[in-house]
XYZ file of C-alpha atoms in Angstrom:
373
model
C -22.899 2.608 4.635
C -20.313 5.312 3.804
C -17.372 4.308 1.618
C -13.663 4.880 2.214
C -10.441 3.806 0.549
C -9.517 1.584 3.518
C -12.675 -0.528 3.202
C -10.726 -3.128 1.195
C -7.308 -2.701 2.802
C -7.296 -6.343 3.914
C -7.714 -7.707 0.373
C -4.923 -5.432 -0.840
C -2.638 -7.051 1.739
C -2.954 -10.407 -0.040
C -1.276 -8.927 -3.120
C 1.523 -7.071 -1.315
C 2.236 -10.244 0.679
C 3.033 -12.101 -2.557
C 5.613 -9.459 -3.490
C 7.098 -9.491 -0.015
C 7.403 -13.281 -0.259
C 9.166 -12.890 -3.601
C 11.540 -10.279 -2.172
C 12.421 -12.507 0.782
C 12.870 -15.497 -1.503
C 15.245 -13.422 -3.633
C 17.295 -12.373 -0.589
C 17.502 -15.978 0.589
C 18.522 -17.271 -2.860
C 21.303 -14.699 -3.210
C 22.510 -15.184 0.369
C 22.580 -18.980 0.082
C 24.346 -18.897 -3.276
C 27.074 -16.592 -1.962
C 27.573 -18.350 1.379
C 28.453 -21.683 -0.192
C 32.195 -22.427 -0.398
C 33.458 -19.282 1.357
C 36.670 -21.034 2.407
C 37.614 -22.125 -1.101
C 40.478 -20.176 -2.714
C 38.481 -20.382 -5.943
C 35.335 -18.897 -4.341
C 35.131 -15.853 -6.647
C 35.634 -17.913 -9.811
C 33.035 -20.456 -8.675
C 30.517 -17.742 -7.847
C 30.870 -16.002 -11.208
C 30.548 -19.321 -12.996
C 27.288 -19.979 -11.120
C 25.541 -16.760 -12.196
C 23.454 -18.719 -14.688
C 22.119 -20.968 -11.938
C 21.131 -17.955 -9.864
C 19.409 -16.352 -12.862
C 17.344 -19.514 -13.364
C 16.376 -19.581 -9.692
C 15.273 -15.938 -9.758
C 13.320 -16.430 -12.990
C 11.455 -19.279 -11.308
C 10.481 -16.941 -8.460
C 9.235 -14.362 -10.971
C 7.279 -16.948 -12.994
C 5.378 -18.070 -9.908
C 4.825 -14.458 -8.858
C 3.364 -13.497 -12.242
C 0.726 -16.222 -12.074
C -0.137 -15.789 -8.406
C -0.183 -11.996 -8.497
C -2.478 -11.761 -11.522
C -5.057 -13.989 -9.823
C -4.734 -12.237 -6.468
C -5.074 -8.803 -8.068
C -8.268 -9.720 -9.907
C -9.721 -11.235 -6.725
C -8.789 -8.163 -4.669
C -10.266 -5.687 -7.147
C -13.449 -7.748 -7.554
C -13.898 -7.995 -3.783
C -13.281 -4.269 -3.310
C -15.808 -3.435 -6.025
C -18.374 -5.756 -4.459
C -17.883 -4.164 -1.044
C -18.347 -0.728 -2.549
C -21.600 -1.791 -4.174
C -22.929 -3.380 -1.008
C -22.034 -0.283 0.994
C -24.208 1.827 -1.314
C -27.077 -0.657 -1.215
C -26.956 -0.677 2.593
C -26.749 3.102 2.736
C -29.819 3.602 0.560
C -31.763 0.659 1.947
C -33.771 2.833 4.322
C -34.962 5.156 1.557
C -38.101 5.096 -0.526
C -38.695 1.782 -2.290
C -37.905 3.175 -5.724
C -34.405 4.411 -4.870
C -33.531 1.379 -2.762
C -34.677 -0.958 -5.522
C -32.691 0.974 -8.101
C -29.578 0.769 -5.945
C -30.030 -2.978 -5.485
C -30.536 -3.672 -9.187
C -27.717 -5.775 -10.608
C -25.224 -3.762 -12.621
C -22.824 -5.158 -15.255
C -19.529 -5.094 -13.363
C -17.248 -7.612 -15.080
C -15.831 -5.154 -17.599
C -15.184 -2.513 -14.933
C -13.420 -4.992 -12.647
C -11.396 -6.404 -15.553
C -10.271 -2.919 -16.577
C -9.211 -1.918 -13.058
C -7.458 -5.255 -12.472
C -5.653 -5.154 -15.828
C -4.275 -1.693 -15.054
C -2.879 -2.895 -11.725
C -1.434 -6.090 -13.264
C 0.383 -3.936 -15.812
C 1.677 -1.548 -13.139
C 2.969 -4.252 -10.811
C 4.198 -6.434 -13.683
C 6.658 -3.725 -14.608
C 8.503 -4.500 -11.357
C 9.352 -8.080 -12.329
C 12.324 -7.276 -14.539
C 13.729 -5.145 -11.738
C 13.593 -8.154 -9.392
C 15.849 -10.136 -11.732
C 18.275 -7.285 -12.291
C 18.517 -6.433 -8.591
C 19.302 -10.013 -7.639
C 22.031 -10.437 -10.228
C 23.514 -6.982 -9.597
C 23.913 -7.473 -5.859
C 25.334 -10.969 -6.392
C 28.055 -9.629 -8.698
C 28.662 -6.657 -6.389
C 29.216 -8.924 -3.376
C 31.605 -11.134 -5.324
C 33.607 -8.101 -6.456
C 33.784 -6.468 -3.002
C 34.572 -9.710 -1.182
C 37.313 -10.611 -3.664
C 38.995 -7.211 -3.368
C 38.858 -6.992 0.436
C 41.741 -9.389 1.291
C 43.937 -7.668 -1.295
C 43.319 -4.313 0.383
C 44.013 -5.775 3.785
C 40.938 -4.064 5.234
C 38.649 -6.925 6.075
C 38.064 -10.537 5.390
C 36.085 -11.853 2.474
C 33.236 -12.925 4.760
C 33.031 -9.515 6.421
C 32.910 -7.739 3.089
C 30.210 -10.052 1.776
C 28.242 -9.699 4.993
C 28.331 -5.897 4.786
C 27.166 -5.803 1.153
C 24.383 -8.324 1.789
C 23.220 -6.380 4.833
C 22.758 -3.283 2.667
C 20.742 -5.245 0.131
C 18.576 -6.949 2.751
C 17.867 -3.607 4.440
C 16.726 -1.774 1.326
C 15.271 -4.735 -0.600
C 14.595 -4.391 -4.307
C 14.552 -0.668 -5.031
C 14.282 1.654 -8.009
C 10.544 2.321 -8.126
C 9.452 5.954 -8.362
C 5.834 7.107 -8.231
C 4.274 10.036 -10.077
C 5.271 12.458 -7.330
C 8.923 11.405 -7.582
C 8.998 9.442 -4.333
C 11.258 6.357 -4.321
C 10.011 3.004 -3.004
C 11.246 -0.510 -2.489
C 9.364 -3.413 -4.093
C 7.029 -4.385 -1.264
C 6.117 -0.824 -0.287
C 5.553 0.130 -3.923
C 3.206 -2.767 -4.653
C 1.386 -2.196 -1.367
C 0.850 1.464 -2.265
C -0.241 0.657 -5.823
C -2.614 -2.105 -4.744
C -4.208 -0.168 -1.903
C -4.717 2.747 -4.282
C -6.319 0.494 -6.927
C -8.685 -1.359 -4.608
C -9.621 1.928 -2.954
C -10.538 3.337 -6.373
C -12.545 0.195 -7.125
C -14.559 0.459 -3.915
C -15.277 4.172 -4.408
C -16.216 3.699 -8.059
C -18.575 0.837 -7.203
C -20.220 2.964 -4.529
C -20.752 5.904 -6.884
C -21.944 3.582 -9.675
C -24.669 2.321 -7.347
C -25.586 5.833 -6.284
C -25.894 6.775 -9.955
C -28.268 3.852 -10.507
C -30.407 5.202 -7.668
C -30.379 8.729 -9.088
C -28.228 10.166 -6.288
C -26.094 12.971 -7.708
C -24.436 14.411 -4.590
C -22.076 12.983 -1.978
C -20.753 14.381 1.297
C -17.267 13.988 2.766
C -16.940 12.960 6.403
C -15.161 15.010 9.059
C -12.491 12.516 10.094
C -9.648 12.329 12.605
C -5.978 12.347 11.583
C -6.706 14.279 8.397
C -3.883 15.579 6.233
C -3.538 19.031 4.674
C -4.682 17.791 1.248
C -7.933 16.407 2.608
C -8.783 19.026 5.216
C -10.325 21.555 2.770
C -12.922 18.979 1.705
C -14.089 17.876 5.159
C -17.839 18.035 5.576
C -18.275 19.386 2.044
C -20.908 18.347 -0.494
C -19.567 17.272 -3.898
C -21.089 16.500 -7.260
C -20.776 12.796 -7.957
C -19.865 13.780 -11.497
C -19.903 16.992 -13.461
C -17.932 20.234 -13.645
C -15.394 21.386 -11.095
C -15.836 24.490 -9.016
C -17.947 25.579 -6.063
C -21.463 26.909 -6.370
C -25.053 26.592 -5.251
C -27.379 24.124 -6.962
C -31.106 23.671 -6.735
C -32.190 20.039 -6.510
C -35.330 18.149 -5.638
C -35.927 17.084 -2.037
C -34.901 13.463 -1.467
C -38.365 12.275 -0.420
C -40.807 15.084 -1.271
C -41.846 15.441 -4.906
C -41.705 18.899 -6.479
C -40.025 20.452 -3.432
C -36.715 22.095 -4.384
C -33.778 22.534 -2.037
C -30.731 24.794 -2.446
C -27.402 23.066 -1.703
C -23.941 24.579 -1.501
C -21.547 22.371 -3.491
C -17.765 22.610 -3.024
C -16.876 21.006 -6.352
C -16.869 17.650 -8.091
C -15.693 14.317 -6.718
C -13.045 14.066 -9.459
C -11.812 17.532 -8.552
C -11.500 16.646 -4.866
C -9.733 13.354 -5.606
C -7.375 15.133 -7.961
C -6.469 17.462 -5.101
C -5.642 14.498 -2.846
C -8.902 13.420 -1.205
C -9.298 9.620 -0.850
C -5.571 8.930 -1.210
C -4.420 5.452 -0.034
C -3.994 6.464 3.631
C -7.053 8.726 3.694
C -9.402 8.360 6.673
C -12.335 10.122 5.029
C -15.546 8.494 3.934
C -18.075 9.374 1.256
C -21.801 9.161 1.831
C -24.829 9.838 -0.300
C -26.041 13.389 0.214
C -29.837 13.458 0.346
C -31.193 16.981 -0.168
C -33.421 18.041 2.692
C -32.503 15.015 4.811
C -28.737 14.914 5.267
C -27.607 17.016 8.200
C -24.176 18.651 8.689
C -21.536 16.422 10.224
C -21.409 16.379 14.000
C -18.289 16.779 16.161
C -15.220 14.949 14.953
C -14.954 11.409 16.276
C -12.512 11.194 19.191
C -11.033 7.940 17.982
C -7.513 8.913 18.953
C -5.454 11.887 20.000
C -3.162 11.489 17.015
C -2.383 13.882 14.214
C -1.909 12.832 10.616
C 1.838 13.346 11.011
C 1.884 10.941 13.967
C -0.024 8.317 11.992
C 2.603 8.608 9.264
C 5.331 8.336 11.888
C 3.792 5.025 12.867
C 3.936 3.845 9.254
C 7.611 4.863 9.101
C 8.402 2.871 12.253
C 6.553 -0.151 10.841
C 8.663 0.030 7.687
C 11.806 0.141 9.818
C 10.737 -2.978 11.705
C 10.271 -4.808 8.407
C 13.551 -3.425 7.078
C 15.579 -4.824 9.995
C 13.707 -8.110 9.850
C 14.786 -8.395 6.206
C 18.353 -7.648 7.229
C 18.213 -10.360 9.894
C 16.866 -12.795 7.289
C 19.742 -11.995 4.932
C 22.552 -12.057 7.527
C 25.288 -14.635 6.989
C 26.840 -14.392 10.451
C 25.372 -14.480 13.953
C 26.624 -11.037 15.021
C 24.893 -9.318 12.094
C 21.686 -11.230 12.762
C 21.747 -10.339 16.467
C 22.373 -6.659 15.716
C 19.482 -6.579 13.228
C 17.127 -8.258 15.707
C 18.131 -5.672 18.323
C 17.092 -2.936 15.867
C 13.754 -4.678 15.374
C 13.098 -4.625 19.120
C 14.136 -0.982 19.384
C 11.708 0.149 16.667
C 8.921 -1.988 18.125
C 9.499 -0.252 21.456
C 9.143 3.115 19.734
C 5.853 1.964 18.202
C 4.552 0.940 21.634
C 5.478 4.347 23.036
C 3.793 6.163 20.128
C 0.608 4.101 20.470
C 0.470 4.772 24.205
C 1.018 8.500 23.691
C -1.468 9.069 20.864
C -4.150 6.400 21.134
C -3.344 5.074 17.658
C -4.179 1.416 17.214
C -1.243 -0.907 16.694
C -1.514 -3.050 13.559
C 0.906 -5.905 14.086
C 0.343 -7.236 10.566
C 2.150 -4.220 9.180
C 5.228 -5.130 11.219
C 5.387 -8.701 9.934
C 7.303 -10.196 7.036
C 5.590 -12.779 4.878
C 7.306 -16.148 4.729
C 9.394 -16.684 1.617
C 8.092 -19.552 -0.454
């Protein structure tokens, strides 16, 4: 069975859900803390005096998240690695007994899984301090803006607080920048990081099994909705490991001893991945390339009429649905909540139109918010 980075997308969702739950819990804690005692003339003084209580509440959210996330990450990486191994075993199962048996031989995987999981725990763990700071910062900001509003005669204290909370709920916990300089909020960042990690685990497990079977070449599928980074590698044969650069190699036929076959190789797998192949949203799959047996890819699957740009437009609309759902969850008055829910329906309508136009499949899970614990 060919391998792709989306093979373990469902197990990655379990991790990102925990962070979304934490983000929603944070919004609810801050909103509830600020909404209490709005009519008191001492509201600002009482709120500032209660900062310590809010800090404790947020630290409790983070403590639970640290424990739950570490376990979920290890489980997700282990499951992704196992799926990658099984995909290789299934793919080579129809070959000669020797190669199939070699692929099925148990490999020591614990250290590999532990290493991949530890790297992801460290990456996502760095977000925890930001959760605390974001919660306390927005709390103090709301108190300051709401206290100043009546003095300026512009709006009431409740309106000022509602506006500041709406901004926070819409953007969530922010301040995370990836290696390319792109900014993310907490949930999107952890989703990206986790999907990337479990995708790497599945691909590594697949290639580890191919190595055990003595398979040195892989071929990239010709897939729909490809992006510009991946397109140059479609249908190309790659070295599983070894030097970068294209060239022609002479290798033994997959099933006929002493028969040599010349194969045009586009480069190494590491080279292709470094150029963008197998990124988190990549649709391409890797298969074992069997000299003398593997045939060129056939016509591209007509799974949808969509382009890569349209698939990314769908992801943008999904993020907007979640954004306005967060804002509705953090609203402290009915008008704000109703307006946010209207935005949710508007973006969902745009998703329905896009799906109907392009043939993309609608993934309702990506429009949902996890329940805050």
